[in-house]
C-alpha positions as a printed NumPy array, in Angstrom:
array([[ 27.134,  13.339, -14.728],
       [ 25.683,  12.587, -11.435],
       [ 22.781,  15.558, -12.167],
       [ 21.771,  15.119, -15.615],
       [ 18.244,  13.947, -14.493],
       [ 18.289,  17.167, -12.151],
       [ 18.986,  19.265, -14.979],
       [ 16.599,  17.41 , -18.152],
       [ 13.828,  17.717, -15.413],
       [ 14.105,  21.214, -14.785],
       [ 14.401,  21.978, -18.713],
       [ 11.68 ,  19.933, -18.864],
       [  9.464,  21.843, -15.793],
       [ 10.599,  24.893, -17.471],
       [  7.813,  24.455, -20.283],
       [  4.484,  26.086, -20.019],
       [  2.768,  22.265, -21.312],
       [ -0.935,  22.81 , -20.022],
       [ -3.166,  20.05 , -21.408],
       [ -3.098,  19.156, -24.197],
       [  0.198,  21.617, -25.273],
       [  3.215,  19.951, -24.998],
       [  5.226,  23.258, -25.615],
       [  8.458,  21.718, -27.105],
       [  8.768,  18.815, -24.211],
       [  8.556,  15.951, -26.555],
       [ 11.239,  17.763, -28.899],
       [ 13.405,  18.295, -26.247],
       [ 13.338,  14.162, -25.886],
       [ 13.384,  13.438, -29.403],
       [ 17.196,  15.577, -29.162],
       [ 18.532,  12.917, -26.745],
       [ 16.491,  10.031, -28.241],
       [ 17.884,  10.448, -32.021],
       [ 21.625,  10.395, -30.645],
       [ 20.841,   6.93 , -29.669],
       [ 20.121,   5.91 , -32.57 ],
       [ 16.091,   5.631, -32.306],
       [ 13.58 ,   5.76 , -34.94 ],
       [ 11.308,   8.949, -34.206],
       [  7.65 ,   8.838, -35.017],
       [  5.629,  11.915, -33.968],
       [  1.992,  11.316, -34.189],
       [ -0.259,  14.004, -33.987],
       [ -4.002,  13.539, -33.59 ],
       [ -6.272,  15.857, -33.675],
       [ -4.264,  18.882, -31.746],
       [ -2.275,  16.216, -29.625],
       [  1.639,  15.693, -29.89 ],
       [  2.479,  11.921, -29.481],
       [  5.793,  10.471, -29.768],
       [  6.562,   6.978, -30.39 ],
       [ 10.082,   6.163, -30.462],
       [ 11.703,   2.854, -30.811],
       [ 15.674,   1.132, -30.916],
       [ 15.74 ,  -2.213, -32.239],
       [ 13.17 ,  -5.217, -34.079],
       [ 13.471,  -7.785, -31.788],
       [ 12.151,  -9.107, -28.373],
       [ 11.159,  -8.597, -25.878],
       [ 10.51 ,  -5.106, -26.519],
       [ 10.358,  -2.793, -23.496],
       [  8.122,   0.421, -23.652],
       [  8.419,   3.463, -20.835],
       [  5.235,   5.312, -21.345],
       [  4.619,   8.717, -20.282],
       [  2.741,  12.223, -20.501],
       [  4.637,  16.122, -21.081],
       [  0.777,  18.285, -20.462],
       [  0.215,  19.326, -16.926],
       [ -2.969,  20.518, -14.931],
       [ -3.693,  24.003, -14.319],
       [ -1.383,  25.951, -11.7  ],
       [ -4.307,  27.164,  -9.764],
       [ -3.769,  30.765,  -8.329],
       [  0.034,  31.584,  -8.833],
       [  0.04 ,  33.964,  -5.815],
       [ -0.226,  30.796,  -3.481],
       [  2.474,  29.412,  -4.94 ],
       [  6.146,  29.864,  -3.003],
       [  7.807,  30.119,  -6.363],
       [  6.46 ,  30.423, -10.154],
       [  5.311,  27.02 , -11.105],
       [  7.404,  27.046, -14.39 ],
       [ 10.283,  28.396, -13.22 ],
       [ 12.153,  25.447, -12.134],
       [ 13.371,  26.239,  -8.127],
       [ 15.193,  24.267,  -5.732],
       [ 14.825,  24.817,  -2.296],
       [ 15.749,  22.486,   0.755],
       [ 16.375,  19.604,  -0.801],
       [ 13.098,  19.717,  -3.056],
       [ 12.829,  20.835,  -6.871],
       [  9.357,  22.478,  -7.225],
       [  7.65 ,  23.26 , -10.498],
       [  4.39 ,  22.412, -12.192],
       [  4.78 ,  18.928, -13.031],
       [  8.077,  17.94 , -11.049],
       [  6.076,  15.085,  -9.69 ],
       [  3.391,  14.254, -12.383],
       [  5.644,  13.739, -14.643],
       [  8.189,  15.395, -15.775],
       [ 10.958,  13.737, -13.296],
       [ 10.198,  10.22 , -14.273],
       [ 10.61 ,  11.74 , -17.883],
       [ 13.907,  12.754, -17.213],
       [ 14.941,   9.907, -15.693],
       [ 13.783,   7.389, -18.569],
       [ 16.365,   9.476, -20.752],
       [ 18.761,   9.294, -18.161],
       [ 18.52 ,   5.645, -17.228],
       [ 18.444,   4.56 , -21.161],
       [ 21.552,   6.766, -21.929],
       [ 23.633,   5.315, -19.304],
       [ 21.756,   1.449, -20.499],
       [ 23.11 ,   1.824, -23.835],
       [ 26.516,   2.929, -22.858],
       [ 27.248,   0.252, -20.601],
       [ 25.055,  -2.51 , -22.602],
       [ 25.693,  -2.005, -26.194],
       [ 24.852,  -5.828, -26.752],
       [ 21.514,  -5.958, -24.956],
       [ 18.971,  -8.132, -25.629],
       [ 15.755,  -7.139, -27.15 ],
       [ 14.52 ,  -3.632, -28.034],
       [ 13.694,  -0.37 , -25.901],
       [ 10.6  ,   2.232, -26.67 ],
       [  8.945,   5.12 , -25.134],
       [  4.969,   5.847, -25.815],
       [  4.588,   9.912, -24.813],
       [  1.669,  11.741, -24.747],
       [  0.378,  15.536, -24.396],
       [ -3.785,  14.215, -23.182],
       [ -3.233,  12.326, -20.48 ],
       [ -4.267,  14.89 , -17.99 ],
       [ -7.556,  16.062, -20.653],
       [-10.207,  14.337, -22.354],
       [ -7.475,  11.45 , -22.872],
       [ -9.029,  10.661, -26.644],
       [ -6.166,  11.901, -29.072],
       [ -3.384,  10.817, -27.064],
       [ -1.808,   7.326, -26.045],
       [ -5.281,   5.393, -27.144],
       [ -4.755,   6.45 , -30.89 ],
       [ -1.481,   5.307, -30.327],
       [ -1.945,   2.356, -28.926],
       [ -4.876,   1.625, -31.72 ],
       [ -1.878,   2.233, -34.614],
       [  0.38 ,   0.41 , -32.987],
       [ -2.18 ,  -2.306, -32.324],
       [ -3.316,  -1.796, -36.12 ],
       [  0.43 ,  -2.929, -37.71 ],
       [  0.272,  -5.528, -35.02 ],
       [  3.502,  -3.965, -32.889],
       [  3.044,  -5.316, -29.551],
       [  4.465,  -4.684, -26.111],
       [  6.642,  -7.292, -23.787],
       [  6.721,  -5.451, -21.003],
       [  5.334,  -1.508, -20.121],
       [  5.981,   0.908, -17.077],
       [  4.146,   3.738, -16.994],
       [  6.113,   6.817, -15.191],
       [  3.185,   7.77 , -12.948],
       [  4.098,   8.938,  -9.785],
       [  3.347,   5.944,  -7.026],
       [  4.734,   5.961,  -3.82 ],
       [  3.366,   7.329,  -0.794],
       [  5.579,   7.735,   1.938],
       [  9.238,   7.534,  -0.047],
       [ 10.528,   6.363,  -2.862],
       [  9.903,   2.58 ,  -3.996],
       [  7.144,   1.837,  -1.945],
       [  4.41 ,   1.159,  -3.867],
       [  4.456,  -0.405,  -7.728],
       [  1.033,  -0.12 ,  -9.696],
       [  0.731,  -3.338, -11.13 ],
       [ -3.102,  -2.233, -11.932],
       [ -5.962,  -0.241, -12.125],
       [ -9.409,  -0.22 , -11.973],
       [-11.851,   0.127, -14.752],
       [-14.451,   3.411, -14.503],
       [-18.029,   3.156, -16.036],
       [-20.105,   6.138, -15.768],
       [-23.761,   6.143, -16.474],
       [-26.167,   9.571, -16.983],
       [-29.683,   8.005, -15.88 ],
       [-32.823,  10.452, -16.615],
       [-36.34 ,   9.884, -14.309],
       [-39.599,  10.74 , -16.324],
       [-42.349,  12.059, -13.996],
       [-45.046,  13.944, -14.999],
       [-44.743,  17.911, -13.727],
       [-47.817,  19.284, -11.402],
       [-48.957,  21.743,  -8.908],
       [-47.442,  20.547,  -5.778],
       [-50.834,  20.536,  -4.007],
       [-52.384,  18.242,  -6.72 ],
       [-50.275,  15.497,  -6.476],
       [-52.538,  12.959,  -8.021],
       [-51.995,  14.503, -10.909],
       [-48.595,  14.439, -11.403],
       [-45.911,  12.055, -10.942],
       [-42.473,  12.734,  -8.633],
       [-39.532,  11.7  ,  -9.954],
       [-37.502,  12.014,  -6.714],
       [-40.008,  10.06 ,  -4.671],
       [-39.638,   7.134,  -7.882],
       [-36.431,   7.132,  -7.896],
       [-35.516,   7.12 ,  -4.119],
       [-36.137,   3.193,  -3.951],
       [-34.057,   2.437,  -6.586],
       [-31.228,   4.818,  -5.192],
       [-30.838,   2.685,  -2.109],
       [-30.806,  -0.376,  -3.831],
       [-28.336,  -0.066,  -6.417],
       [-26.234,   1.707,  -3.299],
       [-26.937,  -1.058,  -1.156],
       [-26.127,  -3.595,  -4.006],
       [-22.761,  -6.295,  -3.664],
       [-21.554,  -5.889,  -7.229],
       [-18.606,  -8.923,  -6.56 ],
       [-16.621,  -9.28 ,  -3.36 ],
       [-13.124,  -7.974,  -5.33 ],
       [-10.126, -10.551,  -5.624],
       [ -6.562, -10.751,  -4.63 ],
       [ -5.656,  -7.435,  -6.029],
       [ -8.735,  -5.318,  -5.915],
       [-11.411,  -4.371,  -3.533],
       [-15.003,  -4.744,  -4.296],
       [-16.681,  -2.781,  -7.271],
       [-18.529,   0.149,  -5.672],
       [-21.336,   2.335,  -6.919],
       [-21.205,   6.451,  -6.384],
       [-23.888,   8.856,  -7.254],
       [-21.46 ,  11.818,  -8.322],
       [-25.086,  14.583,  -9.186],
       [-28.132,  14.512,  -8.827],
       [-30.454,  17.465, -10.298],
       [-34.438,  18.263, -10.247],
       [-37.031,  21.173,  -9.65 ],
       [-37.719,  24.383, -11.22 ],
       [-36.18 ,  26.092,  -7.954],
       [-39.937,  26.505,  -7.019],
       [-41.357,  25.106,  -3.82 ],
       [-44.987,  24.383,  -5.419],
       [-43.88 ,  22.846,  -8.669],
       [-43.517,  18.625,  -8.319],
       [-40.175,  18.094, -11.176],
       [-40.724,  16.183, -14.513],
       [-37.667,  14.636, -14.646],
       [-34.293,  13.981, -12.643],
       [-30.962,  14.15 , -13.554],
       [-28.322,  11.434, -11.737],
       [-24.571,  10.708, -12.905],
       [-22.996,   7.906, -11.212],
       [-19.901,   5.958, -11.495],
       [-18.729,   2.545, -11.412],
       [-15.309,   1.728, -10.243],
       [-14.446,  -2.103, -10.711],
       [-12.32 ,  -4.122, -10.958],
       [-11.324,  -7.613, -13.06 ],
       [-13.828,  -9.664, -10.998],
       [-16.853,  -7.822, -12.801],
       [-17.458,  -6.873, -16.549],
       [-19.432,  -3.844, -18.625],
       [-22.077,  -6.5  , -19.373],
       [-22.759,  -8.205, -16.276],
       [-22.989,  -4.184, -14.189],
       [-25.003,  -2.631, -16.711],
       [-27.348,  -5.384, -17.101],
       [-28.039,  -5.555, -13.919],
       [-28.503,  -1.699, -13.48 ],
       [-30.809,  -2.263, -16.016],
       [-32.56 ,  -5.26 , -14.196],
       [-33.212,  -2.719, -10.975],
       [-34.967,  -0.084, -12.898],
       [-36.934,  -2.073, -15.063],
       [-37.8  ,  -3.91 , -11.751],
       [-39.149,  -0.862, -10.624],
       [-40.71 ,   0.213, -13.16 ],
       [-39.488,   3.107, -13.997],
       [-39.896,   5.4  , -17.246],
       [-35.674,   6.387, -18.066],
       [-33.026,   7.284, -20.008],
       [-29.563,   5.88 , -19.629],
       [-26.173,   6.607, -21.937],
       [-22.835,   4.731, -20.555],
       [-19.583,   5.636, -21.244],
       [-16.176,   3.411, -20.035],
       [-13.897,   5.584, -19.552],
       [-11.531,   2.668, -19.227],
       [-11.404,  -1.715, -18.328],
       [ -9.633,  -2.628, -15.886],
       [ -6.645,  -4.029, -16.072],
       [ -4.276,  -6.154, -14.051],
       [ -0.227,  -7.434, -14.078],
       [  0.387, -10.411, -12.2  ],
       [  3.5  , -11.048, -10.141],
       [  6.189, -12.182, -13.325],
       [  8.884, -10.822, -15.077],
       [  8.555,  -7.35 , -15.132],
       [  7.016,  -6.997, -11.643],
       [  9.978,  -9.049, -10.436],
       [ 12.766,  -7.093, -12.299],
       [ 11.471,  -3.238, -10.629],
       [ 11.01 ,  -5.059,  -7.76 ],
       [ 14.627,  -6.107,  -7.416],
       [ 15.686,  -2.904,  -8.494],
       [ 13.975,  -0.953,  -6.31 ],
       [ 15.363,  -2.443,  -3.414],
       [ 18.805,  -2.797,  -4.612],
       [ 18.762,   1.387,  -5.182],
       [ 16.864,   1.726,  -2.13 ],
       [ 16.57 ,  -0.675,   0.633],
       [ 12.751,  -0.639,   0.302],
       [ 10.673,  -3.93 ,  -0.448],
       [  7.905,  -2.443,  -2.71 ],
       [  3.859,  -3.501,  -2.419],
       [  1.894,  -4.038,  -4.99 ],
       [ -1.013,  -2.043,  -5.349],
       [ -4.253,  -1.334,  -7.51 ],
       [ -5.504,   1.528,  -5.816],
       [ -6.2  ,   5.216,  -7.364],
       [ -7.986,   6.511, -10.071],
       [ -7.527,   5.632, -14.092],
       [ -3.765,   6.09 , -16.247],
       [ -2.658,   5.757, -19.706],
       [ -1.911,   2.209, -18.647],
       [ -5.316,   1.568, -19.016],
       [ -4.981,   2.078, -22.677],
       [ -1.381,  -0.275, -22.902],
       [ -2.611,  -2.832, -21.501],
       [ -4.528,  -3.758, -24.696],
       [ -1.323,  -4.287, -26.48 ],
       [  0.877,  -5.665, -24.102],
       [  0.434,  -8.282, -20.815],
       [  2.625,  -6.719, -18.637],
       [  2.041,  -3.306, -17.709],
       [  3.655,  -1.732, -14.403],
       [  3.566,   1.912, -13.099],
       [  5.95 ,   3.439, -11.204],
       [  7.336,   6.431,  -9.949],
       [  7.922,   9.511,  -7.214],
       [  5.909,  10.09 ,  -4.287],
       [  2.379,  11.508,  -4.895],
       [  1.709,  13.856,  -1.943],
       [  2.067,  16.606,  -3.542],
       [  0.759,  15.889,  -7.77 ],
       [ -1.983,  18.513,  -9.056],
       [ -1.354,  20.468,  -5.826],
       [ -0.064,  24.067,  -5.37 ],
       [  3.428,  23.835,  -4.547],
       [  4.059,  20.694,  -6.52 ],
       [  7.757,  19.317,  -5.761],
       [  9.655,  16.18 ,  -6.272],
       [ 13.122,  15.251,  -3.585],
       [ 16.04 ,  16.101,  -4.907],
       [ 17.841,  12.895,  -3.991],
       [ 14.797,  10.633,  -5.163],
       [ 15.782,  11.987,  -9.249],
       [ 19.018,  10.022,  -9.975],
       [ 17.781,   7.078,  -8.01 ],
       [ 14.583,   6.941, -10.037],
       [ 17.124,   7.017, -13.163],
       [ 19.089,   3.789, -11.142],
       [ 16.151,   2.377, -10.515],
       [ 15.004,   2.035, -14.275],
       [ 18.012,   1.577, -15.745],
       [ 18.593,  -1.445, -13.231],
       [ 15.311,  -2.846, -14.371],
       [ 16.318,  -2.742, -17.993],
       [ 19.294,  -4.468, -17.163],
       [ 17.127,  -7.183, -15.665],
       [ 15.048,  -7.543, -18.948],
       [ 17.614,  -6.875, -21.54 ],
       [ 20.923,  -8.18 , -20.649],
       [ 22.176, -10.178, -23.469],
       [ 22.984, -14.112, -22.905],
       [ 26.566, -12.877, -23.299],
       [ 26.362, -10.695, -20.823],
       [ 24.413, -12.788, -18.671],
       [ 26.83 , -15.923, -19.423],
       [ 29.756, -13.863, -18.137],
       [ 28.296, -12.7  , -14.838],
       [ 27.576, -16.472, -13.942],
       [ 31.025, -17.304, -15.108],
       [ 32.684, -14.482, -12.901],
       [ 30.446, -15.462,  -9.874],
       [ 31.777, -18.941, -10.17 ],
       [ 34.976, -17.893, -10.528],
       [ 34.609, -16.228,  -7.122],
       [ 33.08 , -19.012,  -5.401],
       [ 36.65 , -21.355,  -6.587],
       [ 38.923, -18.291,  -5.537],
       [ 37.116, -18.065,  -2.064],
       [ 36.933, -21.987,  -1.889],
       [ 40.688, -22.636,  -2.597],
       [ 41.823, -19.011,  -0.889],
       [ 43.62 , -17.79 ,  -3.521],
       [ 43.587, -14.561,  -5.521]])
């Protein structure tokens, strides 16, 4: 039915999944996904609900990865409608989550239903990867997964993560990466004084100013094909007693690395390291990667949503790297080819969240198209270039 997407996504919007609940979402998949004959493995870590679920053993195995938790509503008396009671209006289905990403949910069911109906001798083997902390802390969710999957040495072909991508309308942008985010919690050691005895004390601010500008002022790599160049943020910055006569012992500053595959861990924080010791500086500094970089080159899987996107919607999709960090961050350790894509984003984590109508069964075409692009069987493939012969004598010799 041409609105079972419609309908799967508002069931789906309809659940109360703040992170890291997933408030029946994943069981509400697992209905549709045992009727096609997957095997169902719910993996629970910690107090996260993860679902892997897989049809088939062999190759090349395609994975649609995805999250049921959703960010806070913010204050429900700004929103037009309640955020978890699915509601269509104009053209638009709004709901907590109709963009981020319940919809792209939806239509992976959709799309795979319909694939196995009308493919029922497809190559390879079709999984999903669904997680309740992507929106959180992100620690019990699709990285335990992908560590016990990467444990038993089951591997991905190809990966697209549902995230939502596109800016101005549907199929306009494809994520074919991400970049990696290394945060660092740097501590100044001064020595505390009377303000009008500075001799005797030492000023953290004053030390660290210097080195401030020069680590801002730094050209970390110049960026590649894909990515722009690594930048350095101060995100706080925190000192004093609150009182105007007191010179501060110590200083506080959290910063952030984002960067991309033309830099590594090592080479940045060695040569954060390098600037402070150059200064000579008394510190502390902890690190902590949130997540590597990681980047899909133009092949298969790129090629295949590419095709299909246009074919559903007339649009020739970019390529693109930018944003913050996803669960493909994660998947790309067990598999080379990693994609994201999606709805539009203009409206994710925002009060009045909504997704178009129109764009839900054409994000369903558009994935099952691209399975058909991986997976048809040789058979299948066989017959298409025998019937498109076949056409090309008929046309030659005029006949019917």
């Amino acid at each position: 039915m041409p609105n079972d997407t419609l309908e799967l996504a508002q069931t789906l919007i309809a659940r109360r999944s703040f992170t890291p609940a997933d408030d029946g979402c994943q069981q509400i998949l697992i209905d549709h996904l045992e009727k096609l004959g997957f095997h169902i493995e719910k993996m629970r870590f910690g107090n996260v609900d993860n679902l892997w679920a897989r049809r088939g053993n062999t190759t090349p195995l395609l994975c649609f990865a995805g999250h049921t938790d959703v960010v806070p509503t913010g204050p429900l008396e700004q929103w037009d409608s309640d955020p978890f009671i699915p509601t269509i209006r104009e053209g638009r289905l709004y709901g907590r989550g109709a963009a981020d990403m319940k919809s792209s949910l939806a239509a992976f069911i959709t799309a795979i239903e319909t694939f196995l109906a009308q493919h029922a001798q497809h190559q390879g083997s079709i999984a999903l990867l669904i997680t309740s902390d992507e929106e959180g802390v992100a620690i019990d969710g699709t990285a335990k997964v992908v560590e016990t999957l990467k444990a038993r040495g089951e591997l991905l072909d190809y990966c697209i993560v549902g995230e939502p991508t596109c800016t101005d309308k549907l199929g306009d942008t494809i994520k074919n990466g991400r970049r990696g985010s290394l945060s660092g919690n740097l501590t100044i050691k001064g020595i505390q004084g009377h303000i009008a005895y500075p001799h005797l004390a030492k000023n953290p601010i004053h030390l660290v100013a210097p080195v401030i500008a020069e680590l801002a002022n730094t050209e970390w790599d110049q960026g590649n094909e894909f990515f722009p160049p690594t930048t350095w943020h101060i995100s706080n910055i925190n000192a004093g007693t609150g009182a105007t006569n007191v010179i501060p012992g110590t200083l506080n500053l959290l910063f952030n690395f984002r960067f991309s595959t033309a830099n590594t861990v090592e080479a940045l924080t060695t040569k954060v390291h390098e600037i402070l010791d150059k200064h000579g500086l008394d510190y502390e500094l902890q690190w902590e990667l949130s997540g590597k970089p990681y980047l899909t080159p133009k092949a298969e899987l790129a090629d295949a949503i590419s095709a299909a996107i246009t074919k559903v919607t007339a649009v020739e999709p970019q390529l693109s790297t930018s944003g913050g960090t996803s669960d493909g961050r994660f998947i790309a350790d067990i598999c080379s080819q990693v994609v994201e894509f999606g709805p539009r984003n203009a409206t994710i984590h925002k009060l009045n969240e909504y997704v178009d109508v129109d764009d839900l069964e054409q994000l369903s075409r558009i994935y099952l198209l691209t399975m058909e692009n991986l997976l048809s069987s040789e058979k299948e493939t066989n017959q298409t270039h025998s019937d498109s012969f076949l056409d090309k004598l008929k046309k030659y010799f005029s006949f019917e």
